[in-house]
PDB file of C-alpha atoms in Angstrom:
ATOM      1  CA  MET A1137    -191.298 -59.737 -12.751  1.00 44.00           C
ATOM      2  CA  SER A1138    -190.276 -56.058 -12.825  1.00 42.00           C
ATOM      3  CA  ALA A1139    -191.078 -53.643 -15.615  1.00 41.00           C
ATOM      4  CA  THR A1140    -187.423 -53.577 -16.644  1.00 39.00           C
ATOM      5  CA  GLU A1141    -187.454 -57.362 -17.033  1.00 39.00           C
ATOM      6  CA  THR A1142    -190.591 -57.402 -19.095  1.00 38.00           C
ATOM      7  CA  GLU A1143    -190.412 -56.632 -22.786  1.00 37.00           C
ATOM      8  CA  SER A1144    -193.044 -54.008 -23.530  1.00 40.00           C
ATOM      9  CA  GLU A1145    -195.518 -54.338 -26.369  1.00 39.00           C
ATOM     10  CA  ALA A1146    -193.835 -51.381 -28.090  1.00 35.00           C
ATOM     11  CA  GLN A1147    -190.453 -53.113 -27.892  1.00 35.00           C
ATOM     12  CA  VAL A1148    -191.912 -56.291 -29.332  1.00 36.00           C
ATOM     13  CA  LEU A1149    -193.475 -54.336 -32.184  1.00 35.00           C
ATOM     14  CA  ALA A1150    -190.208 -52.485 -32.873  1.00 35.00           C
ATOM     15  CA  ARG A1151    -188.284 -55.740 -32.869  1.00 37.00           C
ATOM     16  CA  ASP A1152    -190.745 -57.417 -35.224  1.00 40.00           C
ATOM     17  CA  GLN A1153    -190.867 -54.414 -37.536  1.00 41.00           C
ATOM     18  CA  SER A1154    -187.088 -54.531 -37.895  1.00 41.00           C
ATOM     19  CA  ALA A1155    -187.466 -58.101 -39.148  1.00 45.00           C
ATOM     20  CA  LEU A1156    -190.352 -57.259 -41.468  1.00 47.00           C
ATOM     21  CA  ALA A1157    -189.696 -58.470 -44.967  1.00 60.00           C
ATOM     22  CA  ALA A1158    -192.974 -59.250 -46.694  1.00 76.00           C
ATOM     23  CA  GLN A1159    -196.603 -58.334 -47.057  1.00 79.00           C
ATOM     24  CA  ALA A1160    -199.471 -60.554 -48.157  1.00 82.00           C
ATOM     25  CA  VAL A1161    -202.862 -59.502 -49.501  1.00 83.00           C
ATOM     26  CA  LEU A1162    -205.438 -62.229 -48.865  1.00 88.00           C
ATOM     27  CA  PRO A1163    -208.809 -62.083 -50.684  1.00 89.00           C
ATOM     28  CA  ILE A1164    -211.264 -63.441 -48.095  1.00 93.00           C
ATOM     29  CA  SER A1165    -214.817 -64.645 -48.676  1.00 93.00           C
ATOM     30  CA  GLY A1166    -217.465 -65.353 -46.066  1.00 94.00           C
ATOM     31  CA  MET A1167    -217.285 -62.126 -44.022  1.00 95.00           C
ATOM     32  CA  THR A1168    -220.714 -60.689 -43.285  1.00 95.00           C
ATOM     33  CA  CYS A1169    -220.078 -57.960 -40.695  1.00 95.00           C
ATOM     34  CA  ALA A1170    -217.441 -55.911 -38.891  1.00 95.00           C
ATOM     35  CA  ASN A1171    -217.194 -58.583 -36.198  1.00 96.00           C
ATOM     36  CA  CYS A1172    -215.991 -61.038 -38.830  1.00 96.00           C
ATOM     37  CA  ALA A1173    -213.197 -58.676 -39.879  1.00 96.00           C
ATOM     38  CA  ALA A1174    -212.208 -58.078 -36.259  1.00 96.00           C
ATOM     39  CA  ARG A1175    -212.177 -61.831 -35.572  1.00 96.00           C
ATOM     40  CA  ILE A1176    -209.828 -62.470 -38.477  1.00 96.00           C
ATOM     41  CA  GLU A1177    -207.516 -59.645 -37.378  1.00 96.00           C
ATOM     42  CA  ARG A1178    -207.296 -61.050 -33.831  1.00 96.00           C
ATOM     43  CA  GLY A1179    -206.691 -64.561 -35.103  1.00 95.00           C
ATOM     44  CA  LEU A1180    -203.891 -63.601 -37.484  1.00 95.00           C
ATOM     45  CA  ARG A1181    -202.202 -61.327 -34.946  1.00 94.00           C
ATOM     46  CA  ARG A1182    -201.786 -64.328 -32.667  1.00 94.00           C
ATOM     47  CA  THR A1183    -199.721 -66.070 -35.361  1.00 93.00           C
ATOM     48  CA  ALA A1184    -195.988 -66.021 -34.621  1.00 92.00           C
ATOM     49  CA  GLY A1185    -194.157 -63.894 -37.172  1.00 90.00           C
ATOM     50  CA  VAL A1186    -197.135 -61.671 -38.005  1.00 92.00           C
ATOM     51  CA  VAL A1187    -196.369 -57.987 -37.384  1.00 89.00           C
ATOM     52  CA  GLU A1188    -199.588 -56.243 -38.383  1.00 90.00           C
ATOM     53  CA  VAL A1189    -202.979 -57.113 -39.843  1.00 93.00           C
ATOM     54  CA  SER A1190    -205.627 -54.949 -41.459  1.00 93.00           C
ATOM     55  CA  VAL A1191    -208.895 -56.492 -42.671  1.00 95.00           C
ATOM     56  CA  ASN A1192    -211.159 -54.463 -44.956  1.00 93.00           C
ATOM     57  CA  LEU A1193    -214.734 -55.733 -44.923  1.00 94.00           C
ATOM     58  CA  ALA A1194    -215.801 -53.708 -47.988  1.00 92.00           C
ATOM     59  CA  SER A1195    -213.028 -54.996 -50.256  1.00 90.00           C
ATOM     60  CA  GLU A1196    -212.975 -58.428 -48.576  1.00 91.00           C
ATOM     61  CA  ARG A1197    -209.213 -58.349 -48.222  1.00 89.00           C
ATOM     62  CA  ALA A1198    -206.727 -58.802 -45.405  1.00 90.00           C
ATOM     63  CA  THR A1199    -203.335 -57.123 -45.615  1.00 87.00           C
ATOM     64  CA  VAL A1200    -200.780 -58.941 -43.478  1.00 88.00           C
ATOM     65  CA  ALA A1201    -197.260 -57.705 -42.723  1.00 86.00           C
ATOM     66  CA  PHE A1202    -195.067 -60.621 -41.668  1.00 86.00           C
ATOM     67  CA  ASP A1203    -191.565 -62.027 -41.319  1.00 83.00           C
ATOM     68  CA  PRO A1204    -191.193 -64.853 -43.895  1.00 76.00           C
ATOM     69  CA  GLY A1205    -188.398 -66.291 -41.803  1.00 76.00           C
ATOM     70  CA  ARG A1206    -190.928 -67.151 -39.090  1.00 85.00           C
ATOM     71  CA  VAL A1207    -194.195 -67.746 -40.923  1.00 85.00           C
ATOM     72  CA  GLY A1208    -195.156 -68.651 -44.481  1.00 81.00           C
ATOM     73  CA  LEU A1209    -198.045 -67.749 -46.720  1.00 81.00           C
ATOM     74  CA  ALA A1210    -199.585 -71.202 -46.327  1.00 84.00           C
ATOM     75  CA  ALA A1211    -199.780 -70.727 -42.554  1.00 89.00           C
ATOM     76  CA  LEU A1212    -201.555 -67.377 -42.976  1.00 91.00           C
ATOM     77  CA  VAL A1213    -204.094 -68.888 -45.373  1.00 90.00           C
ATOM     78  CA  GLY A1214    -204.576 -71.847 -43.049  1.00 92.00           C
ATOM     79  CA  GLY A1215    -205.148 -69.530 -40.098  1.00 93.00           C
ATOM     80  CA  VAL A1216    -207.960 -67.726 -41.921  1.00 94.00           C
ATOM     81  CA  ARG A1217    -209.598 -70.995 -42.933  1.00 94.00           C
ATOM     82  CA  GLU A1218    -209.423 -72.329 -39.373  1.00 95.00           C
ATOM     83  CA  LEU A1219    -211.536 -69.329 -38.353  1.00 95.00           C
ATOM     84  CA  GLY A1220    -214.246 -70.447 -40.788  1.00 95.00           C
ATOM     85  CA  TYR A1221    -213.527 -68.193 -43.753  1.00 96.00           C
ATOM     86  CA  ASP A1222    -212.139 -68.945 -47.196  1.00 91.00           C
ATOM     87  CA  VAL A1223    -209.160 -67.501 -49.062  1.00 88.00           C
ATOM     88  CA  PRO A1224    -209.506 -67.593 -52.894  1.00 81.00           C
ATOM     89  CA  GLU A1225    -206.694 -69.145 -54.886  1.00 60.00           C
ATOM     90  CA  THR A1226    -205.808 -65.702 -56.268  1.00 52.00           C
ATOM     91  CA  THR A1227    -203.908 -64.980 -53.052  1.00 50.00           C
ATOM     92  CA  THR A1228    -200.797 -62.924 -53.728  1.00 55.00           C
ATOM     93  CA  ARG A1229    -197.644 -62.317 -51.764  1.00 58.00           C
ATOM     94  CA  LEU A1230    -195.559 -59.184 -52.167  1.00 59.00           C
ATOM     95  CA  VAL A1231    -191.934 -59.136 -51.097  1.00 58.00           C
ATOM     96  CA  ILE A1232    -191.135 -55.547 -50.101  1.00 53.00           C
ATOM     97  CA  GLU A1233    -187.659 -55.752 -48.605  1.00 56.00           C
ATOM     98  CA  ASP A1234    -184.486 -57.760 -49.011  1.00 58.00           C
ATOM     99  CA  ILE A1235    -184.966 -61.321 -47.764  1.00 63.00           C
ATOM    100  CA  PRO A1236    -182.898 -64.497 -48.043  1.00 67.00           C
ATOM    101  CA  LEU A1237    -183.117 -66.016 -51.515  1.00 72.00           C
ATOM    102  CA  SER A1238    -184.245 -69.258 -49.891  1.00 74.00           C
ATOM    103  CA  ALA A1239    -187.432 -67.477 -48.797  1.00 72.00           C
ATOM    104  CA  VAL A1240    -188.405 -66.433 -52.335  1.00 80.00           C
ATOM    105  CA  GLN A1241    -190.816 -68.837 -54.008  1.00 81.00           C
ATOM    106  CA  VAL A1242    -192.151 -69.269 -57.536  1.00 86.00           C
ATOM    107  CA  GLY A1243    -195.188 -67.030 -57.973  1.00 84.00           C
ATOM    108  CA  ASP A1244    -194.022 -64.343 -55.516  1.00 82.00           C
ATOM    109  CA  LEU A1245    -194.307 -60.701 -56.554  1.00 82.00           C
ATOM    110  CA  VAL A1246    -190.933 -59.040 -55.995  1.00 85.00           C
ATOM    111  CA  LEU A1247    -190.339 -55.288 -55.952  1.00 84.00           C
ATOM    112  CA  VAL A1248    -186.961 -54.189 -57.374  1.00 87.00           C
ATOM    113  CA  ARG A1249    -185.808 -50.611 -56.762  1.00 86.00           C
ATOM    114  CA  PRO A1250    -183.145 -48.609 -58.646  1.00 90.00           C
ATOM    115  CA  GLY A1251    -179.643 -49.898 -57.948  1.00 91.00           C
ATOM    116  CA  GLU A1252    -180.832 -53.291 -56.719  1.00 89.00           C
ATOM    117  CA  LYS A1253    -180.041 -56.649 -58.283  1.00 90.00           C
ATOM    118  CA  VAL A1254    -182.807 -58.852 -59.608  1.00 92.00           C
ATOM    119  CA  PRO A1255    -182.727 -61.795 -57.154  1.00 89.00           C
ATOM    120  CA  VAL A1256    -184.270 -64.533 -59.322  1.00 92.00           C
ATOM    121  CA  ASP A1257    -185.826 -65.045 -62.775  1.00 95.00           C
ATOM    122  CA  GLY A1258    -189.294 -63.742 -63.521  1.00 94.00           C
ATOM    123  CA  GLU A1259    -191.711 -61.699 -65.611  1.00 94.00           C
ATOM    124  CA  VAL A1260    -192.433 -58.010 -65.099  1.00 94.00           C
ATOM    125  CA  VAL A1261    -196.034 -57.297 -64.089  1.00 88.00           C
ATOM    126  CA  GLU A1262    -195.804 -53.586 -63.269  1.00 85.00           C
ATOM    127  CA  GLY A1263    -193.433 -50.671 -63.795  1.00 90.00           C
ATOM    128  CA  THR A1264    -190.665 -49.923 -66.280  1.00 94.00           C
ATOM    129  CA  SER A1265    -186.895 -49.729 -66.048  1.00 95.00           C
ATOM    130  CA  ALA A1266    -183.592 -50.385 -67.803  1.00 95.00           C
ATOM    131  CA  VAL A1267    -181.752 -53.483 -66.628  1.00 96.00           C
ATOM    132  CA  ASP A1268    -178.036 -54.146 -66.993  1.00 95.00           C
ATOM    133  CA  GLU A1269    -177.660 -57.773 -68.136  1.00 93.00           C
ATOM    134  CA  SER A1270    -173.996 -57.481 -69.139  1.00 91.00           C
ATOM    135  CA  MET A1271    -172.790 -60.105 -66.678  1.00 85.00           C
ATOM    136  CA  LEU A1272    -175.033 -62.640 -68.406  1.00 84.00           C
ATOM    137  CA  THR A1273    -175.150 -61.528 -72.045  1.00 86.00           C
ATOM    138  CA  GLY A1274    -172.078 -59.345 -72.501  1.00 85.00           C
ATOM    139  CA  GLU A1275    -174.322 -56.550 -73.809  1.00 85.00           C
ATOM    140  CA  SER A1276    -172.931 -53.259 -72.483  1.00 86.00           C
ATOM    141  CA  LEU A1277    -176.136 -51.220 -72.800  1.00 93.00           C
ATOM    142  CA  PRO A1278    -179.025 -51.656 -70.324  1.00 94.00           C
ATOM    143  CA  VAL A1279    -182.138 -53.329 -71.729  1.00 95.00           C
ATOM    144  CA  ASP A1280    -185.539 -51.643 -71.344  1.00 96.00           C
ATOM    145  CA  LYS A1281    -188.036 -53.705 -69.357  1.00 96.00           C
ATOM    146  CA  GLY A1282    -191.794 -53.377 -69.027  1.00 94.00           C
ATOM    147  CA  ALA A1283    -194.896 -55.473 -68.443  1.00 92.00           C
ATOM    148  CA  SER A1284    -194.585 -59.069 -69.739  1.00 94.00           C
ATOM    149  CA  ASP A1285    -190.811 -58.782 -70.270  1.00 96.00           C
ATOM    150  CA  THR A1286    -188.568 -61.380 -68.650  1.00 95.00           C
ATOM    151  CA  VAL A1287    -185.877 -60.495 -66.122  1.00 96.00           C
ATOM    152  CA  VAL A1288    -182.983 -62.695 -65.078  1.00 94.00           C
ATOM    153  CA  GLY A1289    -181.534 -63.172 -61.628  1.00 91.00           C
ATOM    154  CA  GLY A1290    -178.149 -61.498 -61.202  1.00 89.00           C
ATOM    155  CA  SER A1291    -178.911 -58.586 -63.533  1.00 94.00           C
ATOM    156  CA  LEU A1292    -178.849 -55.010 -62.190  1.00 94.00           C
ATOM    157  CA  ASN A1293    -181.781 -52.594 -62.170  1.00 94.00           C
ATOM    158  CA  THR A1294    -180.375 -49.214 -63.205  1.00 94.00           C
ATOM    159  CA  SER A1295    -183.239 -46.727 -63.168  1.00 90.00           C
ATOM    160  CA  GLY A1296    -186.956 -47.164 -62.406  1.00 89.00           C
ATOM    161  CA  SER A1297    -188.716 -49.533 -60.020  1.00 88.00           C
ATOM    162  CA  PHE A1298    -190.681 -52.539 -61.184  1.00 89.00           C
ATOM    163  CA  THR A1299    -192.515 -55.525 -59.770  1.00 87.00           C
ATOM    164  CA  PHE A1300    -192.066 -58.976 -61.276  1.00 91.00           C
ATOM    165  CA  ARG A1301    -193.563 -62.403 -60.677  1.00 89.00           C
ATOM    166  CA  THR A1302    -190.934 -65.065 -60.029  1.00 91.00           C
ATOM    167  CA  THR A1303    -190.818 -67.975 -62.469  1.00 93.00           C
ATOM    168  CA  ARG A1304    -187.573 -69.727 -61.493  1.00 93.00           C
ATOM    169  CA  VAL A1305    -185.684 -69.805 -58.197  1.00 90.00           C
ATOM    170  CA  GLY A1306    -182.653 -71.560 -56.750  1.00 87.00           C
ATOM    171  CA  ARG A1307    -180.966 -74.095 -59.025  1.00 88.00           C
ATOM    172  CA  ASP A1308    -183.511 -73.465 -61.787  1.00 88.00           C
ATOM    173  CA  THR A1309    -182.482 -69.862 -62.522  1.00 89.00           C
ATOM    174  CA  VAL A1310    -180.560 -69.007 -65.684  1.00 89.00           C
ATOM    175  CA  LEU A1311    -177.564 -67.838 -63.643  1.00 83.00           C
ATOM    176  CA  ALA A1312    -177.439 -71.082 -61.646  1.00 83.00           C
ATOM    177  CA  GLN A1313    -177.584 -73.094 -64.870  1.00 85.00           C
ATOM    178  CA  ILE A1314    -174.700 -71.073 -66.341  1.00 82.00           C
ATOM    179  CA  VAL A1315    -172.609 -71.614 -63.213  1.00 82.00           C
ATOM    180  CA  ARG A1316    -173.216 -75.362 -63.363  1.00 82.00           C
ATOM    181  CA  ALA A1317    -172.337 -75.490 -67.061  1.00 84.00           C
ATOM    182  CA  VAL A1318    -169.061 -73.627 -66.432  1.00 81.00           C
ATOM    183  CA  GLU A1319    -168.180 -75.901 -63.508  1.00 79.00           C
ATOM    184  CA  GLN A1320    -168.872 -78.998 -65.604  1.00 81.00           C
ATOM    185  CA  ALA A1321    -166.780 -77.648 -68.486  1.00 80.00           C
ATOM    186  CA  GLN A1322    -163.892 -76.872 -66.157  1.00 78.00           C
ATOM    187  CA  GLY A1323    -164.148 -80.323 -64.617  1.00 71.00           C
ATOM    188  CA  SER A1324    -164.002 -81.945 -68.055  1.00 66.00           C
ATOM    189  CA  LYS A1325    -160.981 -79.843 -69.006  1.00 63.00           C
ATOM    190  CA  VAL A1326    -159.107 -80.850 -65.863  1.00 61.00           C
ATOM    191  CA  ALA A1327    -159.875 -84.494 -66.542  1.00 59.00           C
ATOM    192  CA  VAL A1328    -158.504 -84.202 -70.085  1.00 59.00           C
ATOM    193  CA  CYS A1329    -155.363 -82.401 -68.900  1.00 60.00           C
ATOM    194  CA  ARG A1330    -154.658 -85.152 -66.390  1.00 59.00           C
ATOM    195  CA  ARG A1331    -155.019 -87.974 -68.907  1.00 56.00           C
ATOM    196  CA  PRO A1332    -151.835 -90.052 -68.808  1.00 56.00           C
ATOM    197  CA  GLU A1333    -149.680 -90.434 -71.886  1.00 54.00           C
ATOM    198  CA  ILE A1334    -147.400 -93.317 -72.778  1.00 48.00           C
ATOM    199  CA  TYR A1335    -143.892 -92.593 -73.947  1.00 50.00           C
ATOM    200  CA  GLY A1336    -141.856 -95.623 -75.024  1.00 50.00           C
ATOM    201  CA  GLY A1337    -143.782 -97.907 -72.699  1.00 49.00           C
ATOM    202  CA  GLU A1338    -143.552 -95.439 -69.779  1.00 53.00           C
ATOM    203  CA  VAL A1339    -146.763 -93.892 -68.429  1.00 45.00           C
ATOM    204  CA  ARG A1340    -146.468 -90.171 -67.732  1.00 52.00           C
ATOM    205  CA  GLY A1341    -149.146 -87.777 -66.436  1.00 50.00           C
ATOM    206  CA  ARG A1342    -149.509 -84.381 -68.051  1.00 50.00           C
TER     207      ARG A1342
END
């Protein structure tokens, strides 16, 4: 196969980097030397969807850049354990770019920048900002948010950046519950409007 027909390593890296959406920090125990760190790096790099891996022996952590559309956190943890090392349950996952809402899971750490919408419900763990919640509450002024404050999916981040841990996703979010309640109310109203009435023995629909 000619060079023009073969995708170069640089092209593969560029392609994968364009799809990059998340980064995981895995606390790893059981490493005793630099060879252990190198072994873990090689093993994780062979995992489809992994873009880059950096293992720090001193801090006992592996930082993995990956495409969540191709590989999940569980697969990364499983890959490390298959190599004979352990990943503590304090494993965290940091979403650093826009990704499909279906890829966001409860417990993820999501970074929200100025001008971006909060994708799902959660609790702020780092950073401060003012969030516009008018579409949900009707309050015209942005609400200040800091550590331990709750944020709701669908609201708009107006100023600073903050990271929050997701607590509800999909159908469980406040916004999804409001949408369902409105749809149910509208459905009930339509049913009432269509209730037939009887006039002098004749049935007539409204």
